[in-house]
mmCIF file of C-alpha atoms and ligand atoms in Angstrom:
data_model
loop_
_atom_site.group_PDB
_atom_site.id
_atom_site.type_symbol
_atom_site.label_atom_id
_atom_site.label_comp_id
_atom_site.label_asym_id
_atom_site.label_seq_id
_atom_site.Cartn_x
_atom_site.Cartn_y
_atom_site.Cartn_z
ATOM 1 C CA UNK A 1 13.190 -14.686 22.910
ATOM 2 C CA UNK A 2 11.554 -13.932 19.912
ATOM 3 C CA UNK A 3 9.069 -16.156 18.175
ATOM 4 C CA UNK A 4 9.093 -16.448 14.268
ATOM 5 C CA UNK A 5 6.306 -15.945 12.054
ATOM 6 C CA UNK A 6 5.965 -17.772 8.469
ATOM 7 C CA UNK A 7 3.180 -15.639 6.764
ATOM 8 C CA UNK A 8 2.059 -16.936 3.444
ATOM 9 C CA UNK A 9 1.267 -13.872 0.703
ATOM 10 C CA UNK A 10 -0.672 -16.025 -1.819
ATOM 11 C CA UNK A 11 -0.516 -12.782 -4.065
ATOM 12 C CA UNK A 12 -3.085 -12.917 -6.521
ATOM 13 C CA UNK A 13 -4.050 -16.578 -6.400
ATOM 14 C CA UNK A 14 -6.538 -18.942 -5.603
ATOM 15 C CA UNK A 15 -10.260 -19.879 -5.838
ATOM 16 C CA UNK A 16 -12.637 -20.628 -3.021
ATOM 17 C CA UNK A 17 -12.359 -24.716 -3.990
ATOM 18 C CA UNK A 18 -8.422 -24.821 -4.252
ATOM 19 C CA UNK A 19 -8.564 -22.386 -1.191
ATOM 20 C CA UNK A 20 -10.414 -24.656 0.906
ATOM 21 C CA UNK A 21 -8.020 -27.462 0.215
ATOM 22 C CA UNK A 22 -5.089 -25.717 0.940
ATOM 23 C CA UNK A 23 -6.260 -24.613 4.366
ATOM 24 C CA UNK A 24 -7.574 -27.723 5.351
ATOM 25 C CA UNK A 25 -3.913 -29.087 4.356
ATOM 26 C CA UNK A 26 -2.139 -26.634 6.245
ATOM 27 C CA UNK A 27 -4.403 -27.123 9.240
ATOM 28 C CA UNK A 28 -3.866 -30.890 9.235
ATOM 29 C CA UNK A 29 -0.253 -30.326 9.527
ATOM 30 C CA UNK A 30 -0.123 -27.688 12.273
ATOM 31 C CA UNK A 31 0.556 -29.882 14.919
ATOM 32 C CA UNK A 32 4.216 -29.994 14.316
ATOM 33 C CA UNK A 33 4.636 -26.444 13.550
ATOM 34 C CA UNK A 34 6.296 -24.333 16.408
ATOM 35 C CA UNK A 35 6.686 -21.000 15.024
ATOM 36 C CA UNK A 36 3.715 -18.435 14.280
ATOM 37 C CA UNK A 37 1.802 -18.766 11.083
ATOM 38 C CA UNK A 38 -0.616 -16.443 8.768
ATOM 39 C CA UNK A 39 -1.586 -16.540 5.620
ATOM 40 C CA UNK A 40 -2.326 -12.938 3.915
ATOM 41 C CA UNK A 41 -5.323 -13.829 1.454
ATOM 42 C CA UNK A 42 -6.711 -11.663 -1.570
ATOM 43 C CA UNK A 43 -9.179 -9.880 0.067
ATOM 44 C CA UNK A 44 -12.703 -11.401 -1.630
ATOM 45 C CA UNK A 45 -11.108 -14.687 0.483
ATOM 46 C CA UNK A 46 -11.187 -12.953 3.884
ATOM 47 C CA UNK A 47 -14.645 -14.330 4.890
ATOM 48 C CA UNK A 48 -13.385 -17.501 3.954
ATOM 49 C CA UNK A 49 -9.892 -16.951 6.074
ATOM 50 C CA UNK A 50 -11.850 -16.239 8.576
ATOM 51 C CA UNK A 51 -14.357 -18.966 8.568
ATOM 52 C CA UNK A 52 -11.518 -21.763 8.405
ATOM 53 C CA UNK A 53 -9.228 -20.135 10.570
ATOM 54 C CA UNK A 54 -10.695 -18.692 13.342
ATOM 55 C CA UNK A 55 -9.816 -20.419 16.481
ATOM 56 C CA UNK A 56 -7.127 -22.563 14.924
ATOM 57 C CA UNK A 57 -3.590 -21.448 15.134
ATOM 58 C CA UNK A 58 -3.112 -19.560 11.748
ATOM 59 C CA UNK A 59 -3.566 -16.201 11.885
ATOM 60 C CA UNK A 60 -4.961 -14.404 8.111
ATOM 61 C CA UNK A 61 -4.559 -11.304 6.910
ATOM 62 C CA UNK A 62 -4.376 -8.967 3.933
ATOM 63 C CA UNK A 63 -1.944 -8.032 1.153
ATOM 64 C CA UNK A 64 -2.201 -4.242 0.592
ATOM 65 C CA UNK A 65 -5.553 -1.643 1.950
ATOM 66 C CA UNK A 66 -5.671 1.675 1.603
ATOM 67 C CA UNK A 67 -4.106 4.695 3.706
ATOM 68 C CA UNK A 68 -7.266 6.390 3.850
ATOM 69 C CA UNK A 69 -10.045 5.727 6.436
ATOM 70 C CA UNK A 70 -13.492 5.649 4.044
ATOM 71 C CA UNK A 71 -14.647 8.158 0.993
ATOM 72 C CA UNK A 72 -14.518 8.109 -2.325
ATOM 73 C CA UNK A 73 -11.701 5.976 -3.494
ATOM 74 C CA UNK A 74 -13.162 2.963 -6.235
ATOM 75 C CA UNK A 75 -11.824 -0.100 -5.690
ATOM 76 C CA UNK A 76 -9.978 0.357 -2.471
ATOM 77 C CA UNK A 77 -10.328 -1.054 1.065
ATOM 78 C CA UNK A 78 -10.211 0.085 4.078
ATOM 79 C CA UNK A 79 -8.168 -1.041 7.397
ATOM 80 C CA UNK A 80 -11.425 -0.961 9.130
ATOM 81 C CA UNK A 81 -13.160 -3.678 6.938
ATOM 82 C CA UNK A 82 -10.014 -5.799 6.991
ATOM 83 C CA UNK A 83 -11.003 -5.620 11.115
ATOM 84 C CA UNK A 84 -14.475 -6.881 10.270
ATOM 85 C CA UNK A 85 -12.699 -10.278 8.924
ATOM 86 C CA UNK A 86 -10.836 -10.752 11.888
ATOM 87 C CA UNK A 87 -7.494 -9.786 10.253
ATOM 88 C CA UNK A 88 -4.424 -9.673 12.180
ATOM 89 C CA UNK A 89 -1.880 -9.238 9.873
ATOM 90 C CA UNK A 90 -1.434 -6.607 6.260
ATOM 91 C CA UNK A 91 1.392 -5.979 4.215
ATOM 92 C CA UNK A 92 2.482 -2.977 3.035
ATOM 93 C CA UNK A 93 5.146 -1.982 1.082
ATOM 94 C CA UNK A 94 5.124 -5.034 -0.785
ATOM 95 C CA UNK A 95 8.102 -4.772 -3.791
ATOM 96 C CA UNK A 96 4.807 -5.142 -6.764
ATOM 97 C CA UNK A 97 2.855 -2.691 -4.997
ATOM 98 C CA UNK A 98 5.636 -0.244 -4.931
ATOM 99 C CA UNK A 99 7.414 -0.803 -8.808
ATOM 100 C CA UNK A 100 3.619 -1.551 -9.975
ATOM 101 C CA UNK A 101 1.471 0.729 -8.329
ATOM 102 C CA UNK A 102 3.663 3.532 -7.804
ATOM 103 C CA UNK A 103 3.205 3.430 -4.027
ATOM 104 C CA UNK A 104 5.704 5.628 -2.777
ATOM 105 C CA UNK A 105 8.049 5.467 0.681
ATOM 106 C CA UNK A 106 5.282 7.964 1.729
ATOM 107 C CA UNK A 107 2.538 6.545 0.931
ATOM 108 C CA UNK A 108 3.643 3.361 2.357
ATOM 109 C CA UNK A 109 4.301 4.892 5.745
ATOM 110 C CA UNK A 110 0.351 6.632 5.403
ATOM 111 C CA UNK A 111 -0.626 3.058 5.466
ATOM 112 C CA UNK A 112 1.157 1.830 8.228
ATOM 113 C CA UNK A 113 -0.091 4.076 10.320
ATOM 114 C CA UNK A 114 -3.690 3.887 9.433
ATOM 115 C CA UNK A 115 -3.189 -0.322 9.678
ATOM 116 C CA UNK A 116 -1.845 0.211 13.245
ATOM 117 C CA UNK A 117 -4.345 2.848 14.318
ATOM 118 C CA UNK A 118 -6.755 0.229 13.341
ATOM 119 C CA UNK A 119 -5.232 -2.197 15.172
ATOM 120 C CA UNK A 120 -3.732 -4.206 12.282
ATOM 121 C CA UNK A 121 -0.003 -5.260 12.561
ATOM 122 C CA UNK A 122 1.665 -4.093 9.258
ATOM 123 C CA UNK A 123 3.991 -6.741 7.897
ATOM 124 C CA UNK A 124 6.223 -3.621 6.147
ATOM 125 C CA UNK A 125 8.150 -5.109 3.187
ATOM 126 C CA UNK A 126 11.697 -3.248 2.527
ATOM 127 C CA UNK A 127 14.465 -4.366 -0.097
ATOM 128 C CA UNK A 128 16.579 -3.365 -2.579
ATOM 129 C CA UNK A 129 16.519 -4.175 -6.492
ATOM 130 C CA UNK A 130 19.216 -5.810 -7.977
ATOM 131 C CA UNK A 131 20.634 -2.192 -9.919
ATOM 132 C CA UNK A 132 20.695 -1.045 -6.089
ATOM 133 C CA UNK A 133 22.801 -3.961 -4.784
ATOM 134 C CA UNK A 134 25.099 -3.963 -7.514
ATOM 135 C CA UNK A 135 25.445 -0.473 -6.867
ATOM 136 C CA UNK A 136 26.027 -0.860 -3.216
ATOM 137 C CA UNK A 137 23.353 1.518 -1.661
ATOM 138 C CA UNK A 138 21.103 -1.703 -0.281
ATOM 139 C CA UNK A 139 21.499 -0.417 3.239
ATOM 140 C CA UNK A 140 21.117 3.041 1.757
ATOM 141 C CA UNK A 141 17.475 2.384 -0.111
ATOM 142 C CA UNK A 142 16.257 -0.326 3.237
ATOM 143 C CA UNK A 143 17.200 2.629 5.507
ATOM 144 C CA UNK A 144 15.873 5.076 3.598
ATOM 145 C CA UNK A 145 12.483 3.058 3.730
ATOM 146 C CA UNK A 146 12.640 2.260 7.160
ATOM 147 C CA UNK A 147 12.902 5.962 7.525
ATOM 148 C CA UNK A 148 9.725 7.277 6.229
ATOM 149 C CA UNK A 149 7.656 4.791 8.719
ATOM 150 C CA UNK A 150 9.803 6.099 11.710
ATOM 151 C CA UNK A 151 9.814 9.413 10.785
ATOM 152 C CA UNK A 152 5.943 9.504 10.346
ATOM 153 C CA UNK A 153 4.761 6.794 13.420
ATOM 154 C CA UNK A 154 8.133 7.075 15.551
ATOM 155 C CA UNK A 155 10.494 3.655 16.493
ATOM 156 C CA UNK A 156 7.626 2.888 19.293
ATOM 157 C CA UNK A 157 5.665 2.124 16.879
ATOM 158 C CA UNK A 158 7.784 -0.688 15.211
ATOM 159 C CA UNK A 159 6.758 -2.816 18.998
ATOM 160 C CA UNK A 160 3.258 -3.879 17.192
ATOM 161 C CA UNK A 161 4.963 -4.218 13.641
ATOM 162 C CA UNK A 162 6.860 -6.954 11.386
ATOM 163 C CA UNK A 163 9.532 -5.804 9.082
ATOM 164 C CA UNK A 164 9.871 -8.439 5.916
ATOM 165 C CA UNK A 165 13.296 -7.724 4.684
ATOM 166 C CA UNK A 166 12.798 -8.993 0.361
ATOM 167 C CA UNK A 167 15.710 -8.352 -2.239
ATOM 168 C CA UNK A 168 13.347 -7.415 -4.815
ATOM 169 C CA UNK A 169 16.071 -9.777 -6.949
ATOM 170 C CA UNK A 170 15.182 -12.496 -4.725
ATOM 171 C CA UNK A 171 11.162 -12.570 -5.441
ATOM 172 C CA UNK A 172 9.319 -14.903 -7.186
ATOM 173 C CA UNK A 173 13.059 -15.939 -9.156
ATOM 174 C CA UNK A 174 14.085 -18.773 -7.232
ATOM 175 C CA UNK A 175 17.536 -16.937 -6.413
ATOM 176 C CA UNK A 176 17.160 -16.490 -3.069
ATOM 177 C CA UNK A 177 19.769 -14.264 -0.714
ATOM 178 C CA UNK A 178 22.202 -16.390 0.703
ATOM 179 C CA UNK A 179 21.922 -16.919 4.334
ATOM 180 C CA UNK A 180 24.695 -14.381 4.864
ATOM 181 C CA UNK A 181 23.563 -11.886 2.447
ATOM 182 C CA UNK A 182 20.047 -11.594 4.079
ATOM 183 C CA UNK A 183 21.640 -11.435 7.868
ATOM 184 C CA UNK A 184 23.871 -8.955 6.743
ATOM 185 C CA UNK A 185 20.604 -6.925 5.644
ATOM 186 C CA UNK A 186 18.784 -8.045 8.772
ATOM 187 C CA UNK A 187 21.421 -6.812 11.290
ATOM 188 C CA UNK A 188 21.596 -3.728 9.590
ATOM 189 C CA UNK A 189 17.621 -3.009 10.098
ATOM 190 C CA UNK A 190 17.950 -4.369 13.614
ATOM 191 C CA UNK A 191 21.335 -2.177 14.597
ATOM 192 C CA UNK A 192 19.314 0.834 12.903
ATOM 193 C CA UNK A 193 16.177 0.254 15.024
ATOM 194 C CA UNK A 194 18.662 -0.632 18.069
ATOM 195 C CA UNK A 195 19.972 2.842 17.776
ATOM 196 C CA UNK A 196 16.819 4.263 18.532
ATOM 197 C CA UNK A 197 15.280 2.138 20.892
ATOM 198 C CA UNK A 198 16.755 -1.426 22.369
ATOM 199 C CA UNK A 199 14.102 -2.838 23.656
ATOM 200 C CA UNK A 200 11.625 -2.382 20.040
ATOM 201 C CA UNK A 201 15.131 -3.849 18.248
ATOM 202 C CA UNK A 202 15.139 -6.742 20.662
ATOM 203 C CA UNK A 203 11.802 -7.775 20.348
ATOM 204 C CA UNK A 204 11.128 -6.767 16.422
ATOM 205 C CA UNK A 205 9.762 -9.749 14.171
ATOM 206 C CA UNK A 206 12.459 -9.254 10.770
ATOM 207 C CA UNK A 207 11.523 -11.897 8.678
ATOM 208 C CA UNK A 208 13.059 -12.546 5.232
ATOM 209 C CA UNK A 209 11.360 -13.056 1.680
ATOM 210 C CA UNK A 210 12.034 -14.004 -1.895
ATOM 211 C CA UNK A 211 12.385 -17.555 -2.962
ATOM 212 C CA UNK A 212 12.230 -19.337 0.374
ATOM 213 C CA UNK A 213 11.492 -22.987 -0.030
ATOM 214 C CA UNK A 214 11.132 -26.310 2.533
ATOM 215 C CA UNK A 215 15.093 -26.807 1.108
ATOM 216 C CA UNK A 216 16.789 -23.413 2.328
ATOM 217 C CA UNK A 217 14.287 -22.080 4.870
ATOM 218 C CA UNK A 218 16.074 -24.093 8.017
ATOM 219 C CA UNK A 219 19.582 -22.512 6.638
ATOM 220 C CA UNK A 220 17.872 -18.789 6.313
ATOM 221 C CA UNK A 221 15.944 -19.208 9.780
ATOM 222 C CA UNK A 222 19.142 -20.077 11.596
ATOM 223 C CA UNK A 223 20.906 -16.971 11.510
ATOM 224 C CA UNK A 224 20.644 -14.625 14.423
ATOM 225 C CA UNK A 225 18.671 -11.757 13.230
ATOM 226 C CA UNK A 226 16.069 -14.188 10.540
ATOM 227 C CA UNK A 227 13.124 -14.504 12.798
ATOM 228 C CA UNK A 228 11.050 -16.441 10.062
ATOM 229 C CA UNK A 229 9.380 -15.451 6.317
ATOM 230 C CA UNK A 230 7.277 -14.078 4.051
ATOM 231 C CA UNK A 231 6.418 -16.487 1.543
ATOM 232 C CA UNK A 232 5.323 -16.208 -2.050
ATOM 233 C CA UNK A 233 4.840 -19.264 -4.260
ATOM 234 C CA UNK A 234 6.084 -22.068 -1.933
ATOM 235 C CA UNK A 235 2.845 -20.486 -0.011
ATOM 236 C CA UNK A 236 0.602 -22.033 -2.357
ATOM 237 C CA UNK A 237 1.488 -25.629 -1.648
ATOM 238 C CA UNK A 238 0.387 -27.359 1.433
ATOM 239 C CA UNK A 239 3.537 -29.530 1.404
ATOM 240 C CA UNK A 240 5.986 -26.960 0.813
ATOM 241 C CA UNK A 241 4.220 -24.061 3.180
ATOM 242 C CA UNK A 242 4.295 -26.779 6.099
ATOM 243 C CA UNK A 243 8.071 -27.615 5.582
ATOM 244 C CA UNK A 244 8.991 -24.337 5.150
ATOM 245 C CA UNK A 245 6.309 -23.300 8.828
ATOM 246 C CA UNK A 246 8.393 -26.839 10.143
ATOM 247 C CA UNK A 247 11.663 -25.018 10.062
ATOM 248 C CA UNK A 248 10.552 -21.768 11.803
HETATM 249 P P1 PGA Y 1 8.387 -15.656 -3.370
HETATM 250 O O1 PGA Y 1 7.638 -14.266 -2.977
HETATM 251 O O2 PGA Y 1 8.471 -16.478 -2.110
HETATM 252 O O3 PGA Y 1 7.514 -16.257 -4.416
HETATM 253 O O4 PGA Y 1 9.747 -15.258 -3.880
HETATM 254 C C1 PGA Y 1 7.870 -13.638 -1.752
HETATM 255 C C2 PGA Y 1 7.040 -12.396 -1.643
HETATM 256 O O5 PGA Y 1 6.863 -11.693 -2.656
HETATM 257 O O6 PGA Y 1 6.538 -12.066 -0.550
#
């Protein structure tokens, strides 16, 4: 059986005071939480992630690092100094970082492997835009990045990985994918993965993102292959992250 995970992604949010009150919030409320929960912090808030968090049962991680182990590259971090905060968890792949940053299906895959070689779990982020779901090729573009991990770390790898399946139409718009549409998507990735290796498709964490809220996450968690979220603004809220970590 697997368990779900609710991670947060606060994006680029927060301050160390409003920080500090949200954690304390969502700490308060853990109690009746069942599922697994993280929150993926900017990374000048890792110390602080790691200071509240550490030996409660929220996990923290990042939002993005880089593929490359140390050297000159300004302004980036390393999967090695996300270790020395304690992280457990960093995204990659993430929708902004690919349309804004230009980070490629290959470049996404170099940093999935250099998270897992340090240990990290990569949350990978997949999904179509809305052009690409109108033009039908959604299982086309998700395979297509599922692909470039496999093809570069092998299906094994996917055993110490979590796959965040996000319409890129669903983020941050408050239309979120119909409980149907996202299973659809998520037994797709899982009969993929299944193809290669049973046991890795059994046991893989796909959890779904874009516009989840305490109102539709119980609806979205139900469905067979929805093993929990990746959550965006309803993160940011104490009340809403709880209800939303309530129905996982
Ligand atoms: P949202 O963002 O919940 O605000 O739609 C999800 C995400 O980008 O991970």
């Amino acid at each position: 059986m697997r368990r779900k995970l609710v991670a947060g992604n606060w994006k680029m949010h927060g301050s160390l005071a409003d920080n500090d009150a949200l954690l304390t919030a969502v700490l308060a409320g853990m109690g009746e939480v069942g599922c697994d929960v993280a929150v993926c912090v900017p990374h000048p808030y890792l110390a602080q992630a790691q200071a509240r968090l550490a030996g409660s049962t929220v996990a923290w991680g990042a939002q993005n690092m880089s593929q490359h182990a140390k050297g000159a590259y300004t302004g980036e971090v390393s999967a090695a100094m996300l270790n020395d905060f304690g992280c457990r968890y960093v995204i990659v792949g993430h929708s902004e970082r690919r349309a804004l940053y230009g980070e490629s299906d290959q470049v996404v895959a170099e940093k999935y492997a250099a998270a897992q070689a340090a240990g990290l779990a990569p949350i990978l982020c997949v999904g179509e835009t809305l052009n690409e779901r109108e033009e039908c090729i959604t299982e086309q573009v998700v395979g297509r990045q599922l692909d470039a991990v496999i093809e570069k770390c092998g299906v094994a790898s996917l055993a110490k990985a979590v796959i965040a399946y996000e319409p890129v139409w669903a983020i941050g718009t408050g239309v979120t994918a119909t409980p149907d549409q996202a299973q659809a998507v998520h037994a797709f990735i899982r009969g993929k993965i299944r193809a290669l290796d049973a046991a890795v498709a059994d046991n893989l964490v796909i959890q779904y993102g874009g516009s989840v809220k305490g109102s539709n996450a119980a609806e979205l968690f139900a469905q067979p292959d929805i093993d929990g979220g990746l959550i965006g603004g309803a993160s940011l809220v104490a009340e809403d992250f709880l209800a939303i970590c309530k129905a996982g």
